[in-house]
Short mmCIF file of N, CA and C in Angstrom, two decimals:
data_model
loop_
_atom_site.label_atom_id
_atom_site.label_comp_id
_atom_site.label_asym_id
_atom_site.label_seq_id
_atom_site.Cartn_x
_atom_site.Cartn_y
_atom_site.Cartn_z
N MET A 1 -76.25 -33.99 39.77
CA MET A 1 -76.22 -35.13 40.67
C MET A 1 -75.00 -35.04 41.58
N ALA A 2 -75.15 -35.34 42.85
CA ALA A 2 -74.07 -35.25 43.81
C ALA A 2 -73.09 -36.40 43.63
N ARG A 3 -71.82 -36.09 43.74
CA ARG A 3 -70.79 -37.12 43.66
C ARG A 3 -70.65 -37.77 45.03
N ALA A 4 -70.14 -39.01 45.04
CA ALA A 4 -69.93 -39.72 46.29
C ALA A 4 -68.75 -39.13 47.07
N THR A 5 -67.69 -38.72 46.37
CA THR A 5 -66.53 -38.13 47.03
C THR A 5 -66.05 -36.94 46.22
N PRO A 6 -65.48 -35.97 46.88
CA PRO A 6 -64.96 -34.83 46.13
C PRO A 6 -63.76 -35.24 45.30
N GLU A 7 -63.53 -34.55 44.19
CA GLU A 7 -62.42 -34.89 43.31
C GLU A 7 -61.08 -34.64 43.99
N THR A 8 -60.97 -33.55 44.74
CA THR A 8 -59.68 -33.22 45.34
C THR A 8 -59.86 -32.65 46.74
N HIS A 9 -58.80 -32.77 47.45
CA HIS A 9 -58.67 -32.16 48.77
C HIS A 9 -58.88 -30.64 48.63
N GLY A 10 -58.29 -30.07 47.58
CA GLY A 10 -58.38 -28.64 47.33
C GLY A 10 -59.80 -28.17 47.08
N GLU A 11 -60.62 -29.04 46.51
CA GLU A 11 -62.02 -28.69 46.25
C GLU A 11 -62.76 -28.44 47.57
N ILE A 12 -62.45 -29.24 48.57
CA ILE A 12 -63.07 -29.06 49.88
C ILE A 12 -62.57 -27.76 50.51
N LEU A 13 -61.27 -27.50 50.40
CA LEU A 13 -60.71 -26.25 50.93
C LEU A 13 -61.37 -25.04 50.28
N ALA A 14 -61.53 -25.09 48.96
CA ALA A 14 -62.14 -23.96 48.24
C ALA A 14 -63.59 -23.77 48.69
N ALA A 15 -64.31 -24.86 48.86
CA ALA A 15 -65.70 -24.76 49.31
C ALA A 15 -65.76 -24.20 50.73
N ALA A 16 -64.86 -24.64 51.58
CA ALA A 16 -64.83 -24.11 52.95
C ALA A 16 -64.56 -22.62 52.94
N ALA A 17 -63.61 -22.19 52.13
CA ALA A 17 -63.30 -20.76 52.04
C ALA A 17 -64.53 -19.97 51.58
N ARG A 18 -65.23 -20.48 50.60
CA ARG A 18 -66.44 -19.78 50.12
C ARG A 18 -67.50 -19.72 51.22
N ARG A 19 -67.72 -20.82 51.92
CA ARG A 19 -68.74 -20.85 52.98
C ARG A 19 -68.34 -19.92 54.14
N PHE A 20 -67.06 -19.95 54.53
CA PHE A 20 -66.61 -19.07 55.60
C PHE A 20 -66.82 -17.62 55.21
N ALA A 21 -66.62 -17.31 53.94
CA ALA A 21 -66.80 -15.93 53.46
C ALA A 21 -68.27 -15.51 53.53
N VAL A 22 -69.17 -16.43 53.32
CA VAL A 22 -70.60 -16.11 53.29
C VAL A 22 -71.19 -16.10 54.70
N THR A 23 -70.92 -17.13 55.49
CA THR A 23 -71.59 -17.26 56.78
C THR A 23 -70.64 -17.21 57.97
N GLY A 24 -69.34 -17.00 57.72
CA GLY A 24 -68.36 -16.97 58.80
C GLY A 24 -67.96 -18.36 59.21
N TYR A 25 -66.87 -18.42 59.94
CA TYR A 25 -66.36 -19.71 60.40
C TYR A 25 -67.36 -20.37 61.35
N LYS A 26 -67.81 -19.62 62.36
CA LYS A 26 -68.75 -20.20 63.34
C LYS A 26 -70.08 -20.58 62.69
N GLY A 27 -70.49 -19.82 61.68
CA GLY A 27 -71.77 -20.06 61.04
C GLY A 27 -71.76 -21.14 59.98
N THR A 28 -70.61 -21.75 59.74
CA THR A 28 -70.48 -22.78 58.71
C THR A 28 -70.31 -24.14 59.36
N SER A 29 -71.07 -25.09 58.90
CA SER A 29 -70.93 -26.46 59.40
C SER A 29 -70.22 -27.32 58.35
N LEU A 30 -69.74 -28.46 58.78
CA LEU A 30 -69.14 -29.40 57.82
C LEU A 30 -70.19 -29.85 56.81
N GLN A 31 -71.43 -29.95 57.25
CA GLN A 31 -72.51 -30.33 56.33
C GLN A 31 -72.69 -29.25 55.25
N ASP A 32 -72.58 -27.98 55.62
CA ASP A 32 -72.66 -26.89 54.64
C ASP A 32 -71.56 -27.03 53.59
N ILE A 33 -70.36 -27.34 54.04
CA ILE A 33 -69.23 -27.50 53.13
C ILE A 33 -69.45 -28.70 52.22
N ALA A 34 -69.89 -29.81 52.80
CA ALA A 34 -70.16 -31.01 52.02
C ALA A 34 -71.23 -30.73 50.95
N ARG A 35 -72.27 -30.04 51.34
CA ARG A 35 -73.34 -29.71 50.40
C ARG A 35 -72.80 -28.88 49.24
N GLU A 36 -71.94 -27.91 49.54
CA GLU A 36 -71.37 -27.07 48.49
C GLU A 36 -70.48 -27.88 47.54
N VAL A 37 -69.74 -28.83 48.09
CA VAL A 37 -68.87 -29.66 47.26
C VAL A 37 -69.69 -30.68 46.48
N GLY A 38 -70.81 -31.10 47.06
CA GLY A 38 -71.63 -32.12 46.42
C GLY A 38 -71.24 -33.51 46.88
N CYS A 39 -70.91 -33.62 48.17
CA CYS A 39 -70.53 -34.92 48.72
C CYS A 39 -71.14 -35.06 50.11
N SER A 40 -70.81 -36.15 50.76
CA SER A 40 -71.30 -36.36 52.12
C SER A 40 -70.36 -35.72 53.13
N LYS A 41 -70.89 -35.52 54.32
CA LYS A 41 -70.07 -35.01 55.42
C LYS A 41 -68.95 -36.00 55.72
N ALA A 42 -69.23 -37.29 55.59
CA ALA A 42 -68.21 -38.32 55.82
C ALA A 42 -67.04 -38.16 54.84
N ALA A 43 -67.34 -37.77 53.61
CA ALA A 43 -66.27 -37.56 52.62
C ALA A 43 -65.39 -36.39 53.04
N VAL A 44 -66.01 -35.33 53.57
CA VAL A 44 -65.23 -34.20 54.06
C VAL A 44 -64.35 -34.66 55.23
N LEU A 45 -64.94 -35.45 56.12
CA LEU A 45 -64.20 -35.94 57.28
C LEU A 45 -63.10 -36.94 56.89
N TYR A 46 -63.21 -37.55 55.74
CA TYR A 46 -62.14 -38.42 55.24
C TYR A 46 -60.88 -37.59 54.98
N HIS A 47 -61.08 -36.36 54.49
CA HIS A 47 -59.96 -35.48 54.15
C HIS A 47 -59.50 -34.62 55.32
N PHE A 48 -60.41 -34.28 56.22
CA PHE A 48 -60.11 -33.38 57.33
C PHE A 48 -60.73 -33.94 58.60
N ALA A 49 -59.97 -33.95 59.67
CA ALA A 49 -60.44 -34.51 60.94
C ALA A 49 -61.66 -33.76 61.48
N ASN A 50 -61.70 -32.44 61.23
CA ASN A 50 -62.79 -31.62 61.74
C ASN A 50 -62.72 -30.24 61.07
N LYS A 51 -63.64 -29.38 61.44
CA LYS A 51 -63.67 -28.03 60.85
C LYS A 51 -62.43 -27.24 61.22
N GLU A 52 -61.92 -27.43 62.43
CA GLU A 52 -60.71 -26.73 62.85
C GLU A 52 -59.51 -27.11 61.97
N ALA A 53 -59.42 -28.38 61.59
CA ALA A 53 -58.32 -28.82 60.72
C ALA A 53 -58.44 -28.17 59.34
N LEU A 54 -59.67 -28.02 58.86
CA LEU A 54 -59.91 -27.34 57.60
C LEU A 54 -59.42 -25.89 57.67
N LEU A 55 -59.83 -25.21 58.72
CA LEU A 55 -59.41 -23.82 58.90
C LEU A 55 -57.89 -23.73 59.04
N GLY A 56 -57.33 -24.64 59.80
CA GLY A 56 -55.88 -24.65 59.98
C GLY A 56 -55.14 -24.78 58.66
N GLU A 57 -55.61 -25.64 57.80
CA GLU A 57 -54.95 -25.79 56.50
C GLU A 57 -55.17 -24.57 55.61
N LEU A 58 -56.36 -23.99 55.67
CA LEU A 58 -56.61 -22.77 54.89
C LEU A 58 -55.68 -21.64 55.33
N MET A 59 -55.43 -21.56 56.62
CA MET A 59 -54.65 -20.46 57.17
C MET A 59 -53.15 -20.76 57.28
N ALA A 60 -52.73 -21.99 57.01
CA ALA A 60 -51.33 -22.39 57.20
C ALA A 60 -50.33 -21.50 56.45
N PRO A 61 -50.57 -21.15 55.19
CA PRO A 61 -49.59 -20.28 54.52
C PRO A 61 -49.46 -18.92 55.20
N ALA A 62 -50.56 -18.33 55.61
CA ALA A 62 -50.50 -17.03 56.29
C ALA A 62 -49.82 -17.17 57.65
N MET A 63 -50.08 -18.26 58.35
CA MET A 63 -49.45 -18.48 59.66
C MET A 63 -47.94 -18.64 59.51
N ALA A 64 -47.51 -19.30 58.44
CA ALA A 64 -46.07 -19.46 58.21
C ALA A 64 -45.40 -18.11 57.96
N VAL A 65 -46.05 -17.25 57.19
CA VAL A 65 -45.50 -15.92 56.93
C VAL A 65 -45.51 -15.08 58.20
N LEU A 66 -46.55 -15.20 59.02
CA LEU A 66 -46.61 -14.48 60.29
C LEU A 66 -45.47 -14.93 61.21
N GLN A 67 -45.23 -16.23 61.26
CA GLN A 67 -44.13 -16.76 62.08
C GLN A 67 -42.79 -16.22 61.60
N ALA A 68 -42.59 -16.19 60.29
CA ALA A 68 -41.34 -15.67 59.73
C ALA A 68 -41.18 -14.18 60.06
N LEU A 69 -42.27 -13.43 60.00
CA LEU A 69 -42.22 -12.01 60.35
C LEU A 69 -41.84 -11.85 61.82
N ASP A 70 -42.42 -12.66 62.67
CA ASP A 70 -42.10 -12.61 64.10
C ASP A 70 -40.60 -12.83 64.32
N GLU A 71 -40.04 -13.79 63.64
CA GLU A 71 -38.60 -14.07 63.77
C GLU A 71 -37.77 -12.92 63.21
N ARG A 72 -38.23 -12.33 62.12
CA ARG A 72 -37.50 -11.23 61.48
C ARG A 72 -37.46 -9.97 62.35
N ILE A 73 -38.56 -9.65 63.02
CA ILE A 73 -38.60 -8.41 63.81
C ILE A 73 -37.91 -8.56 65.16
N ALA A 74 -37.61 -9.80 65.56
CA ALA A 74 -37.03 -10.04 66.88
C ALA A 74 -35.70 -9.29 67.07
N GLY A 75 -34.94 -9.11 66.03
CA GLY A 75 -33.65 -8.47 66.17
C GLY A 75 -33.64 -6.97 66.00
N HIS A 76 -34.80 -6.36 65.85
CA HIS A 76 -34.88 -4.92 65.61
C HIS A 76 -35.30 -4.17 66.87
N THR A 77 -34.88 -2.91 66.95
CA THR A 77 -35.28 -2.05 68.06
C THR A 77 -35.73 -0.70 67.51
N GLY A 78 -36.47 0.04 68.33
CA GLY A 78 -36.87 1.41 68.00
C GLY A 78 -37.53 1.56 66.64
N ALA A 79 -37.09 2.57 65.89
CA ALA A 79 -37.67 2.88 64.59
C ALA A 79 -37.45 1.74 63.60
N ASP A 80 -36.33 1.01 63.73
CA ASP A 80 -36.09 -0.14 62.85
C ASP A 80 -37.14 -1.22 63.08
N ALA A 81 -37.52 -1.43 64.33
CA ALA A 81 -38.57 -2.40 64.66
C ALA A 81 -39.90 -1.96 64.05
N GLN A 82 -40.21 -0.67 64.16
CA GLN A 82 -41.45 -0.16 63.60
C GLN A 82 -41.49 -0.37 62.09
N ARG A 83 -40.42 -0.02 61.44
CA ARG A 83 -40.35 -0.12 59.98
C ARG A 83 -40.46 -1.59 59.53
N ALA A 84 -39.70 -2.46 60.16
CA ALA A 84 -39.73 -3.88 59.80
C ALA A 84 -41.11 -4.49 60.05
N ALA A 85 -41.72 -4.14 61.19
CA ALA A 85 -43.05 -4.66 61.51
C ALA A 85 -44.09 -4.14 60.53
N ALA A 86 -44.04 -2.84 60.24
CA ALA A 86 -45.03 -2.25 59.32
C ALA A 86 -44.91 -2.86 57.93
N GLU A 87 -43.71 -2.91 57.39
CA GLU A 87 -43.54 -3.44 56.04
C GLU A 87 -43.90 -4.92 55.98
N GLY A 88 -43.45 -5.69 56.95
CA GLY A 88 -43.76 -7.12 56.95
C GLY A 88 -45.23 -7.41 57.15
N PHE A 89 -45.86 -6.67 58.06
CA PHE A 89 -47.28 -6.91 58.34
C PHE A 89 -48.16 -6.44 57.19
N VAL A 90 -47.82 -5.33 56.57
CA VAL A 90 -48.58 -4.87 55.41
C VAL A 90 -48.45 -5.89 54.28
N ASP A 91 -47.25 -6.38 54.02
CA ASP A 91 -47.07 -7.39 52.97
C ASP A 91 -47.90 -8.63 53.26
N LEU A 92 -47.89 -9.09 54.51
CA LEU A 92 -48.67 -10.26 54.90
C LEU A 92 -50.16 -9.99 54.69
N ALA A 93 -50.64 -8.87 55.18
CA ALA A 93 -52.07 -8.56 55.10
C ALA A 93 -52.55 -8.40 53.67
N VAL A 94 -51.75 -7.78 52.82
CA VAL A 94 -52.13 -7.62 51.41
C VAL A 94 -52.14 -8.99 50.73
N ARG A 95 -51.11 -9.76 50.97
CA ARG A 95 -50.99 -11.07 50.32
C ARG A 95 -52.12 -12.01 50.74
N PHE A 96 -52.51 -11.96 52.01
CA PHE A 96 -53.51 -12.89 52.52
C PHE A 96 -54.83 -12.20 52.86
N ARG A 97 -55.16 -11.16 52.10
CA ARG A 97 -56.38 -10.41 52.45
C ARG A 97 -57.64 -11.22 52.27
N ARG A 98 -57.63 -12.19 51.37
CA ARG A 98 -58.81 -13.05 51.21
C ARG A 98 -59.04 -13.85 52.48
N GLU A 99 -57.97 -14.41 53.05
CA GLU A 99 -58.08 -15.17 54.28
C GLU A 99 -58.51 -14.27 55.44
N ILE A 100 -57.97 -13.08 55.48
CA ILE A 100 -58.35 -12.13 56.53
C ILE A 100 -59.84 -11.80 56.43
N ALA A 101 -60.30 -11.58 55.21
CA ALA A 101 -61.72 -11.26 55.01
C ALA A 101 -62.62 -12.41 55.45
N LEU A 102 -62.16 -13.64 55.24
CA LEU A 102 -62.96 -14.81 55.63
C LEU A 102 -63.24 -14.83 57.13
N LEU A 103 -62.28 -14.34 57.89
CA LEU A 103 -62.36 -14.46 59.34
C LEU A 103 -62.68 -13.15 60.03
N ARG A 104 -63.02 -12.18 59.27
CA ARG A 104 -63.30 -10.84 59.79
C ARG A 104 -64.28 -10.91 60.96
N GLY A 105 -63.88 -10.35 62.06
CA GLY A 105 -64.75 -10.31 63.23
C GLY A 105 -64.71 -11.56 64.09
N GLU A 106 -64.00 -12.60 63.64
CA GLU A 106 -63.98 -13.84 64.40
C GLU A 106 -62.62 -14.14 65.04
N PHE A 107 -61.67 -13.22 64.91
CA PHE A 107 -60.33 -13.46 65.43
C PHE A 107 -60.32 -13.77 66.93
N PRO A 108 -61.05 -13.03 67.78
CA PRO A 108 -60.98 -13.35 69.22
C PRO A 108 -61.38 -14.79 69.52
N ASP A 109 -62.42 -15.29 68.88
CA ASP A 109 -62.84 -16.68 69.09
C ASP A 109 -61.81 -17.65 68.55
N LEU A 110 -61.24 -17.34 67.40
CA LEU A 110 -60.27 -18.24 66.78
C LEU A 110 -59.00 -18.35 67.61
N LEU A 111 -58.63 -17.28 68.28
CA LEU A 111 -57.42 -17.31 69.09
C LEU A 111 -57.55 -18.28 70.26
N GLN A 112 -58.76 -18.71 70.57
CA GLN A 112 -58.98 -19.68 71.64
C GLN A 112 -58.70 -21.10 71.19
N GLN A 113 -58.58 -21.32 69.88
CA GLN A 113 -58.32 -22.66 69.35
C GLN A 113 -56.84 -22.99 69.45
N PRO A 114 -56.51 -24.22 69.79
CA PRO A 114 -55.10 -24.61 69.94
C PRO A 114 -54.24 -24.30 68.70
N ALA A 115 -54.77 -24.47 67.52
CA ALA A 115 -53.99 -24.23 66.30
C ALA A 115 -53.57 -22.78 66.16
N PHE A 116 -54.24 -21.87 66.84
CA PHE A 116 -53.96 -20.45 66.72
C PHE A 116 -53.46 -19.83 68.02
N ALA A 117 -53.16 -20.64 69.01
CA ALA A 117 -52.75 -20.13 70.31
C ALA A 117 -51.50 -19.25 70.21
N HIS A 118 -50.57 -19.59 69.36
CA HIS A 118 -49.33 -18.82 69.23
C HIS A 118 -49.54 -17.46 68.58
N VAL A 119 -50.66 -17.26 67.91
CA VAL A 119 -50.92 -15.99 67.23
C VAL A 119 -51.05 -14.85 68.23
N GLN A 120 -51.61 -15.13 69.39
CA GLN A 120 -51.75 -14.08 70.41
C GLN A 120 -50.39 -13.56 70.84
N GLN A 121 -49.43 -14.46 71.08
CA GLN A 121 -48.10 -14.03 71.48
C GLN A 121 -47.40 -13.26 70.36
N ILE A 122 -47.57 -13.73 69.12
CA ILE A 122 -46.97 -13.02 67.99
C ILE A 122 -47.58 -11.63 67.86
N SER A 123 -48.89 -11.54 68.05
CA SER A 123 -49.57 -10.24 67.98
C SER A 123 -49.03 -9.28 69.04
N GLU A 124 -48.78 -9.79 70.22
CA GLU A 124 -48.23 -8.94 71.28
C GLU A 124 -46.82 -8.47 70.93
N ARG A 125 -46.02 -9.34 70.32
CA ARG A 125 -44.67 -8.93 69.91
C ARG A 125 -44.72 -7.94 68.74
N LEU A 126 -45.68 -8.13 67.84
CA LEU A 126 -45.87 -7.17 66.75
C LEU A 126 -46.28 -5.81 67.30
N LEU A 127 -47.21 -5.81 68.23
CA LEU A 127 -47.65 -4.57 68.86
C LEU A 127 -46.45 -3.86 69.50
N ASP A 128 -45.61 -4.61 70.18
CA ASP A 128 -44.43 -4.03 70.81
C ASP A 128 -43.48 -3.45 69.76
N ALA A 129 -43.30 -4.17 68.65
CA ALA A 129 -42.43 -3.67 67.58
C ALA A 129 -43.03 -2.42 66.94
N PHE A 130 -44.35 -2.43 66.68
CA PHE A 130 -45.01 -1.25 66.12
C PHE A 130 -44.83 -0.05 67.04
N ALA A 131 -44.79 -0.29 68.34
CA ALA A 131 -44.62 0.80 69.31
C ALA A 131 -43.15 1.17 69.47
N GLY A 132 -42.27 0.53 68.71
CA GLY A 132 -40.84 0.83 68.83
C GLY A 132 -40.29 0.39 70.18
N HIS A 133 -40.95 -0.61 70.79
CA HIS A 133 -40.58 -1.14 72.11
C HIS A 133 -40.70 -0.08 73.20
N SER A 134 -41.59 0.88 72.98
CA SER A 134 -41.82 1.94 73.96
C SER A 134 -43.01 1.57 74.84
N ASP A 135 -42.97 1.99 76.08
CA ASP A 135 -44.09 1.80 77.01
C ASP A 135 -45.02 3.01 77.05
N ARG A 136 -44.66 4.07 76.32
CA ARG A 136 -45.49 5.28 76.34
C ARG A 136 -46.89 4.99 75.80
N PRO A 137 -47.93 5.45 76.47
CA PRO A 137 -49.29 5.19 76.00
C PRO A 137 -49.52 5.63 74.54
N ALA A 138 -49.01 6.79 74.15
CA ALA A 138 -49.23 7.25 72.76
C ALA A 138 -48.63 6.28 71.76
N ALA A 139 -47.47 5.73 72.06
CA ALA A 139 -46.83 4.77 71.17
C ALA A 139 -47.63 3.48 71.10
N ARG A 140 -48.12 3.00 72.23
CA ARG A 140 -48.89 1.75 72.28
C ARG A 140 -50.25 1.91 71.59
N ILE A 141 -50.87 3.07 71.76
CA ILE A 141 -52.16 3.33 71.11
C ILE A 141 -51.99 3.36 69.60
N ALA A 142 -50.99 4.09 69.12
CA ALA A 142 -50.74 4.14 67.67
C ALA A 142 -50.44 2.75 67.14
N ALA A 143 -49.67 1.98 67.88
CA ALA A 143 -49.33 0.63 67.45
C ALA A 143 -50.57 -0.25 67.34
N LEU A 144 -51.46 -0.15 68.32
CA LEU A 144 -52.68 -0.96 68.29
C LEU A 144 -53.58 -0.56 67.13
N VAL A 145 -53.70 0.73 66.88
CA VAL A 145 -54.52 1.20 65.76
C VAL A 145 -53.97 0.67 64.44
N VAL A 146 -52.66 0.71 64.28
CA VAL A 146 -52.04 0.21 63.05
C VAL A 146 -52.23 -1.30 62.94
N LEU A 147 -51.97 -2.03 64.02
CA LEU A 147 -52.08 -3.49 64.00
C LEU A 147 -53.51 -3.94 63.70
N ALA A 148 -54.48 -3.27 64.27
CA ALA A 148 -55.88 -3.64 64.02
C ALA A 148 -56.39 -3.10 62.69
N GLY A 149 -55.91 -1.92 62.32
CA GLY A 149 -56.44 -1.27 61.12
C GLY A 149 -55.98 -1.87 59.81
N ILE A 150 -54.77 -2.38 59.76
CA ILE A 150 -54.25 -2.93 58.50
C ILE A 150 -55.10 -4.11 58.01
N PRO A 151 -55.35 -5.12 58.84
CA PRO A 151 -56.19 -6.21 58.35
C PRO A 151 -57.62 -5.77 58.02
N GLU A 152 -58.14 -4.86 58.80
CA GLU A 152 -59.50 -4.36 58.54
C GLU A 152 -59.56 -3.66 57.19
N ALA A 153 -58.57 -2.83 56.90
CA ALA A 153 -58.53 -2.14 55.60
C ALA A 153 -58.37 -3.13 54.46
N CYS A 154 -57.55 -4.14 54.65
CA CYS A 154 -57.37 -5.16 53.60
C CYS A 154 -58.67 -5.89 53.31
N ALA A 155 -59.41 -6.22 54.34
CA ALA A 155 -60.70 -6.90 54.15
C ALA A 155 -61.72 -5.96 53.50
N GLU A 156 -61.74 -4.71 53.92
CA GLU A 156 -62.71 -3.75 53.41
C GLU A 156 -62.43 -3.36 51.96
N PHE A 157 -61.16 -3.27 51.61
CA PHE A 157 -60.79 -2.82 50.26
C PHE A 157 -60.21 -3.97 49.45
N ALA A 158 -60.91 -5.09 49.48
CA ALA A 158 -60.46 -6.31 48.79
C ALA A 158 -60.33 -6.12 47.29
N ASP A 159 -61.05 -5.16 46.72
CA ASP A 159 -61.02 -4.95 45.28
C ASP A 159 -59.94 -3.97 44.82
N VAL A 160 -59.23 -3.36 45.76
CA VAL A 160 -58.15 -2.41 45.41
C VAL A 160 -56.92 -3.23 45.03
N PRO A 161 -56.30 -2.94 43.89
CA PRO A 161 -55.11 -3.71 43.48
C PRO A 161 -53.98 -3.60 44.50
N ASP A 162 -53.21 -4.69 44.61
CA ASP A 162 -52.10 -4.75 45.56
C ASP A 162 -51.16 -3.56 45.42
N GLU A 163 -50.84 -3.21 44.17
CA GLU A 163 -49.87 -2.14 43.93
C GLU A 163 -50.40 -0.77 44.35
N GLU A 164 -51.67 -0.67 44.62
CA GLU A 164 -52.25 0.57 45.14
C GLU A 164 -52.47 0.47 46.65
N LEU A 165 -52.92 -0.69 47.10
CA LEU A 165 -53.23 -0.88 48.52
C LEU A 165 -51.97 -0.87 49.39
N ARG A 166 -50.94 -1.58 48.98
CA ARG A 166 -49.72 -1.69 49.79
C ARG A 166 -49.12 -0.32 50.12
N PRO A 167 -48.86 0.54 49.11
CA PRO A 167 -48.27 1.84 49.48
C PRO A 167 -49.19 2.71 50.32
N ALA A 168 -50.50 2.60 50.11
CA ALA A 168 -51.43 3.38 50.92
C ALA A 168 -51.38 2.93 52.38
N LEU A 169 -51.36 1.63 52.60
CA LEU A 169 -51.28 1.12 53.96
C LEU A 169 -49.96 1.49 54.63
N LEU A 170 -48.88 1.36 53.89
CA LEU A 170 -47.57 1.72 54.45
C LEU A 170 -47.50 3.20 54.81
N ALA A 171 -48.06 4.05 53.96
CA ALA A 171 -48.05 5.49 54.23
C ALA A 171 -48.81 5.80 55.52
N VAL A 172 -49.97 5.18 55.68
CA VAL A 172 -50.77 5.40 56.89
C VAL A 172 -50.03 4.86 58.12
N ALA A 173 -49.47 3.67 57.99
CA ALA A 173 -48.75 3.08 59.13
C ALA A 173 -47.56 3.95 59.52
N HIS A 174 -46.79 4.39 58.54
CA HIS A 174 -45.62 5.22 58.86
C HIS A 174 -46.03 6.55 59.49
N ARG A 175 -47.11 7.15 58.98
CA ARG A 175 -47.59 8.41 59.59
C ARG A 175 -48.02 8.19 61.03
N ALA A 176 -48.76 7.13 61.26
CA ALA A 176 -49.25 6.86 62.62
C ALA A 176 -48.10 6.53 63.56
N LEU A 177 -47.17 5.76 63.09
CA LEU A 177 -46.06 5.33 63.95
C LEU A 177 -45.00 6.41 64.12
N ASP A 178 -44.85 7.29 63.15
CA ASP A 178 -43.88 8.37 63.29
C ASP A 178 -44.18 9.24 64.49
N THR A 179 -45.43 9.40 64.84
CA THR A 179 -45.78 10.25 65.98
C THR A 179 -45.32 9.63 67.29
N THR A 180 -45.02 8.34 67.27
CA THR A 180 -44.61 7.69 68.51
C THR A 180 -43.12 7.85 68.78
N THR A 181 -42.35 8.30 67.80
CA THR A 181 -40.91 8.38 68.00
C THR A 181 -40.44 9.79 68.36
N THR A 182 -41.35 10.74 68.40
CA THR A 182 -40.97 12.12 68.74
C THR A 182 -41.11 12.40 70.20
#
């Protein structure tokens, strides 16, 4: 029997994460989430203003770590910037790979939402750090491959333990980025 209201705010978040994983963010409605929780859409809206607010709260911890990484790499140049960006971004991607997998393929659309507007600028600064602040095409290409490939690998290899995935990603990133400094 369906309950009138969900027991916790977290229950709605967990249901949203499950639905986003199955049908994607765009393919999930508030009604789908309510149905999974066993409540009304109004009950979901009592806890969250809209679907964007739900996504924002689901992604808030990852966004906070991304912001901290952006601040941390700001003071680095050259190979130090590459190293700091690679290690920080790999740590973020491994830690939040479930969230990354939920949104796989939907990042361009999500970047259009106000809650994620700053992510585009951070991504550009990460790309620049991965390239060692170089304008050379080879450096920028390697940086883009690393920046795009790390989250994709985390989503694809969700079952690989962190202690195995992290060093593998770092090794690939360092190999790809090392070619940009020669």
